[in-house]
Amino acid sequence: MANVAKKVSWSGRDGDDEEDGRAGETTPLLNGTGPGAAGSGRQLTPSSFLRIGQLTNVDLNEDIHELEREIPRQRPNEIPHNEKLLSLKYESLDYDNSENQLFLEEERRINHAAFRTVEIKRWVICAMIGILTGLVACFIDIVVENLAGLKYRVVKDNIDKFTAKGGLSFSLLLWATLNASVVMVGSLIVAFIEPVAAGSGIPQIKCYLNGVKIPHVVRLKTLVIKVCGVILSVVGGLAVGKEGPMIHSGSVIAAGISQGRSTSLKRDFKIFEYFRRDTEKRDFVSAGAAAGVSAAFGAPVGGVLFSLEEGASFWNQFLTWRIFFASMISTFTLNSVLSVYHGNAWDLSSPGLINFGSFDSEKMGYTIQEIPIFMFMGVVGGILGALFNALNYWLTMFRIRYIHRPCLQVVEAMLVAAVTATVGFVMIYCSRDCQPIQGSSVAYPLQLFCADGEYNSMATAFFNTPEKSVVNLFHDPPGSYNPMTLGMFTLMYFFLACWTYGLTVSAGVFIPSLLIGAAWGRLFGISLSYLTKGSIWADPGKYALMGAAAQLGGIVRMTLSLTVIMMEATGNVTYGFPIMLVLMTAKIVGDYFVEGLYDMHIQLQSVPFLHWEAPVTSHSLTAREVMSTPVTCLRRIERVGTVVDILSDTSSNHNGFPVVESNPDSTQVAGLRGLILRSQLIVLLKHKVFVERANLNMVQRRLKLKDFRDAYPRFPPIQSIHVSQDERECMIDLSEFMNPSPYTVPQEASLPRVFKLFRALGLRHLVVVDNRNEVVGMVTRKDLARYRLGKEGLEELSLAQT
C-alpha cells in the first residue's frame, strides 16, 4: 500500500469528490481502518463485530492540515502504480430502493391512474432523450463536416500549389500546425475544465450502470466539453472517431432530462421529481446509452443490445421497450435533420453518423467454402486486437506514471496530432499508387506526382475523415488500392490509433478499429483474389467488412450487439452469420491473451467493478471472511450527538448503518431492525428531526420523501450542518426513515452466493448476521470486487485511497 502515492483518475483531480457535495465523505474506509491496514489479515473477535455510538467529535480540518504537511507540495516526477489495487475513492450508487415508512405511504397513496401517469412520463422522457441525442449528433456531424472540409481544402490547395514549384515542406508544416493547433484547443478544455470528458466515455458509463459513481460523469458541463472536444479531435486529424462519445453524450442527456433540473445551471424545473433516485436514473441512462449507439450507427436494435451486453446490470421487459423507443426516436431525429440539411428532405437516407453503404448481396454473396476463411480472419482480428490492447496497456501505465500533469497531457496530444499529419504526408509523398479520377468517390483527391486525370490512392485513406475512409475501403471497386499501399497504411495507422487512445481528448476507438480492420481485410481479399486467379467470390469489399468486424471485435470484445450494429449499418442481413462467426472467433482468441480494451481501462483505474459472476474458484470463501468489520450500528432511538460523531468520524466512514433495537442505557445488543443510509441521516440532521430527551413522547417533525429528493444527488457535507451542544443531547427516532427489511445473509454463506445476491439485486450494502439475527459484519461492493481470478488462482487485491 505504501508504494501508491497518487493515481490519476478519470476525474483527473486530487480529492475531486464534489459529485454529491461531500468534500470528505466519498471514501468509505471499509473495515474501519485506514488504507495501510487493508492488506492485513482480519482477526475477528466477538467484540470487534459491532460498535454502537461510543465516539468523539473529529475535526476533519485538522486531519486535512496534517495530511498536507506530510505530502510534499511538488508533484512527483513518477507516480508509482500497482495494478493489484482496488480504489476506495469510488462510491457506489443506491440502486436498491429504501422501503421505509415514507416510501410505502407514498406508494399506497398513489392510485392506478397516478401510476399510469408516471408510466406516461417515462415514455415522454425516453422520447425527449431520443430527440436531444439525435440533435446533438446532428450538430457534431455538421460542424465536423464543415470544419474538416475547410481544413482539407486549405491543405489541398497548398499542396497543389507547391507541388509544381517545389517547397512541399511548407505544406507539411501547414498541415501539422493546423492539426496541432486544433487538437491543442480540444485537449486544453478537457485537461483543465473537465478531465472525465476524455476518451470515449464508454468505460465510465459501463461503470455507472454497474453501480459505481464516477465523479462528474453525467454533468451538463461534461456534455458540453465532450461535444466540443470530439469535434476538435476529429477535425484535428487524430486517429479517432466521433461515434464512441455519442454513447456518453446520450447518457448525460438522459441523466439530466430524467431529473427535471440541472445542478450545473442551478435550475430546478419542478418536473419529474418522482424519478430523483438512483434506480430510476440508471434506467434512463441505459436508454441514453442506447440512443447514442443508435445515433452513431443508425442501429436502434444494436443500441438496445449494447445497453444490455455492455452496460445495464439489471433488466426487465418494460425497460427494453422504452429503450428501443428512445433508440428509434434518436435515429429518426438524426435522419430527418440531416436529410433536410443535405437538401433531400423526403429521402431519409442518413440514419446514423456513419452509414457503411448498402452491400449488393447478389454481387457479394458468400459460399460455404468461405466460412473457414472468415473464421481465420477472426483469429487474425483477435491476435491483432490483443496486441493493440497490450500495447495500449503499457502506454497507459507510462502515462499514469509520467504524463499526469495537465500541461504535459496537452503537449502529448499536440505531439500526436503533429506526428499523425507528418506520417500521413510522408506516406502520401512516398506513394506512387496512382488511380484514375473518373468515377471516384474521393472527396479531396490529391494529384501530387501522379499524371493528369489521376489521384494519389494513399491520400484517400489519410487525407479524409476516418468515417469516409472506411466507406471507401468497403465500396471502392477492385483495383482501387495497391497492396503495398494498404499494407503500409494498416501498419502505420495501427500504431497511431494505439498511441491516440488514452490521450486527454474526447475521442472514440470504434472508427479507427474499423478502419484498421477494413484496410487489412481488403488487403486479405486482394491476396485471395491473386491466389484464386480472380475468382468472383474474392471481392475485396466483402473482406474489408469482415476485417473491420474482426479488428473491432478483437479490441472491444463485443459480440451480440456488434453483430447487429454491423448488420444494421450495412443494411444487409445476408452477412449476419459470417459477422457473428468472425466476432465470436475474435473474442475467444483475444480473451486468451488479454482483456478487452474497456475492461482493461476500468481495471487500470482500480474501479470496484462487479462482473456477471463471482470468480470460479471462490466457493471456499464465506461471508464471514469477506465482510467488513467492525460495523458501526445505530439504535432505533439514538442520541443526536452520537449520530453527528459517527458521520464525522473518518475511521467509520460507511454509507449505510444497521439499526438495532437496544435500550439506550444498556450495552446489550438486540437483533437487527433495519438499515439507514448516510444521506438519509444528513437530511434528518439538516431538518432538525429530533426531540429533547425529556420529551420522548412528543411527535417529531414530519418529513416527506420530497425533502430527500430535493437534496438528491448532492447531499450536504456533515461539516456544513450546525448542531448546538443542547441539540446534541436530543434524541432522534429512526424508525420511520430506516429500511425495515434490508437484505441479509448468514455468515456461513459462500462468496458466490453472496456475490449473486449482491449483483442481481443491485445492492450497496448486505448485512451479515449470526444465528441470533445480530449484526456481525457488512458486505459492500469493494469487499466483493477485491477478489478476482489471477494467473496464479484466486487473488485478493489491496484496498487503497488512490
mmCIF file of N, CA, C and O in Angstrom, residues 5-8 12-14 71-79 401 403-409:
data_model
loop_
_atom_site.group_PDB
_atom_site.id
_atom_site.type_symbol
_atom_site.label_atom_id
_atom_site.label_comp_id
_atom_site.label_asym_id
_atom_site.label_seq_id
_atom_site.Cartn_x
_atom_site.Cartn_y
_atom_site.Cartn_z
ATOM 1 N N ALA A 5 1.498 6.587 -4.221
ATOM 2 C CA ALA A 5 1.446 7.971 -3.774
ATOM 3 C C ALA A 5 0.164 8.638 -4.233
ATOM 4 O O ALA A 5 -0.508 9.322 -3.499
ATOM 5 N N LYS A 6 -0.171 8.443 -5.468
ATOM 6 C CA LYS A 6 -1.375 9.028 -6.050
ATOM 7 C C LYS A 6 -1.606 8.335 -7.377
ATOM 8 O O LYS A 6 -0.683 7.840 -7.979
ATOM 9 N N LYS A 7 -2.842 8.296 -7.812
ATOM 10 C CA LYS A 7 -3.086 7.711 -9.126
ATOM 11 C C LYS A 7 -4.053 8.591 -9.891
ATOM 12 O O LYS A 7 -5.029 9.073 -9.348
ATOM 13 N N VAL A 8 -3.740 8.827 -11.147
ATOM 14 C CA VAL A 8 -4.601 9.667 -11.974
ATOM 15 C C VAL A 8 -5.939 8.973 -12.163
ATOM 16 O O VAL A 8 -5.996 7.809 -12.525
ATOM 17 N N GLY A 12 -9.541 13.169 -12.868
ATOM 18 C CA GLY A 12 -8.315 13.893 -13.115
ATOM 19 C C GLY A 12 -7.908 14.893 -12.074
ATOM 20 O O GLY A 12 -6.956 15.632 -12.257
ATOM 21 N N ARG A 13 -8.615 14.972 -10.953
ATOM 22 C CA ARG A 13 -8.257 15.950 -9.935
ATOM 23 C C ARG A 13 -8.077 15.261 -8.597
ATOM 24 O O ARG A 13 -8.710 14.275 -8.289
ATOM 25 N N ASP A 14 -7.215 15.857 -7.762
ATOM 26 C CA ASP A 14 -6.998 15.304 -6.431
ATOM 27 C C ASP A 14 -8.194 15.649 -5.554
ATOM 28 O O ASP A 14 -8.603 16.802 -5.462
ATOM 29 N N ILE A 71 2.494 15.401 2.893
ATOM 30 C CA ILE A 71 2.726 15.238 1.458
ATOM 31 C C ILE A 71 3.486 16.439 0.938
ATOM 32 O O ILE A 71 3.080 17.587 1.161
ATOM 33 N N PRO A 72 4.601 16.255 0.244
ATOM 34 C CA PRO A 72 5.357 17.391 -0.286
ATOM 35 C C PRO A 72 4.533 18.160 -1.308
ATOM 36 O O PRO A 72 3.690 17.607 -1.997
ATOM 37 N N ARG A 73 4.782 19.456 -1.394
ATOM 38 C CA ARG A 73 3.993 20.318 -2.265
ATOM 39 C C ARG A 73 4.180 19.985 -3.737
ATOM 40 O O ARG A 73 3.251 20.000 -4.512
ATOM 41 N N GLN A 74 5.416 19.723 -4.163
ATOM 42 C CA GLN A 74 5.649 19.455 -5.573
ATOM 43 C C GLN A 74 5.166 18.053 -5.932
ATOM 44 O O GLN A 74 5.239 17.147 -5.133
ATOM 45 N N ARG A 75 4.660 17.927 -7.151
ATOM 46 C CA ARG A 75 4.210 16.625 -7.628
ATOM 47 C C ARG A 75 5.414 15.749 -7.922
ATOM 48 O O ARG A 75 6.428 16.231 -8.407
ATOM 49 N N PRO A 76 5.304 14.458 -7.697
ATOM 50 C CA PRO A 76 6.427 13.590 -8.022
ATOM 51 C C PRO A 76 6.589 13.461 -9.533
ATOM 52 O O PRO A 76 5.627 13.576 -10.284
ATOM 53 N N ASN A 77 7.834 13.238 -9.972
ATOM 54 C CA ASN A 77 8.076 13.036 -11.397
ATOM 55 C C ASN A 77 7.460 11.732 -11.871
ATOM 56 O O ASN A 77 7.059 11.594 -13.006
ATOM 57 N N GLU A 78 7.416 10.749 -10.992
ATOM 58 C CA GLU A 78 6.833 9.460 -11.345
ATOM 59 C C GLU A 78 5.796 9.088 -10.312
ATOM 60 O O GLU A 78 5.995 9.271 -9.108
ATOM 61 N N ILE A 79 4.664 8.607 -10.777
ATOM 62 C CA ILE A 79 3.616 8.143 -9.867
ATOM 63 C C ILE A 79 3.684 6.629 -9.803
ATOM 64 O O ILE A 79 3.381 5.953 -10.781
ATOM 65 N N ARG A 401 2.201 7.141 -14.866
ATOM 66 C CA ARG A 401 3.404 7.387 -14.075
ATOM 67 C C ARG A 401 4.061 8.730 -14.374
ATOM 68 O O ARG A 401 4.555 9.399 -13.464
ATOM 69 N N ILE A 403 3.027 11.174 -17.337
ATOM 70 C CA ILE A 403 2.319 12.283 -18.014
ATOM 71 C C ILE A 403 1.037 12.576 -17.244
ATOM 72 O O ILE A 403 -0.076 12.378 -17.754
ATOM 73 N N HIS A 404 1.175 12.999 -15.995
ATOM 74 C CA HIS A 404 -0.001 13.187 -15.155
ATOM 75 C C HIS A 404 -0.353 14.652 -14.943
ATOM 76 O O HIS A 404 -1.393 14.960 -14.389
ATOM 77 N N ARG A 405 0.512 15.572 -15.363
ATOM 78 C CA ARG A 405 0.175 16.989 -15.268
ATOM 79 C C ARG A 405 -0.638 17.402 -16.494
ATOM 80 O O ARG A 405 -0.334 16.988 -17.615
ATOM 81 N N PRO A 406 -1.657 18.257 -16.312
ATOM 82 C CA PRO A 406 -2.487 18.661 -17.455
ATOM 83 C C PRO A 406 -1.682 19.288 -18.594
ATOM 84 O O PRO A 406 -1.966 19.039 -19.766
ATOM 85 N N CYS A 407 -0.664 20.090 -18.260
ATOM 86 C CA CYS A 407 0.116 20.732 -19.330
ATOM 87 C C CYS A 407 0.867 19.684 -20.162
ATOM 88 O O CYS A 407 0.960 19.801 -21.396
ATOM 89 N N LEU A 408 1.385 18.648 -19.495
ATOM 90 C CA LEU A 408 2.073 17.586 -20.234
ATOM 91 C C LEU A 408 1.100 16.808 -21.110
ATOM 92 O O LEU A 408 1.432 16.378 -22.215
ATOM 93 N N GLN A 409 -0.131 16.620 -20.607
ATOM 94 C CA GLN A 409 -1.141 15.901 -21.383
ATOM 95 C C GLN A 409 -1.504 16.664 -22.657
ATOM 96 O O GLN A 409 -1.694 16.070 -23.723
#
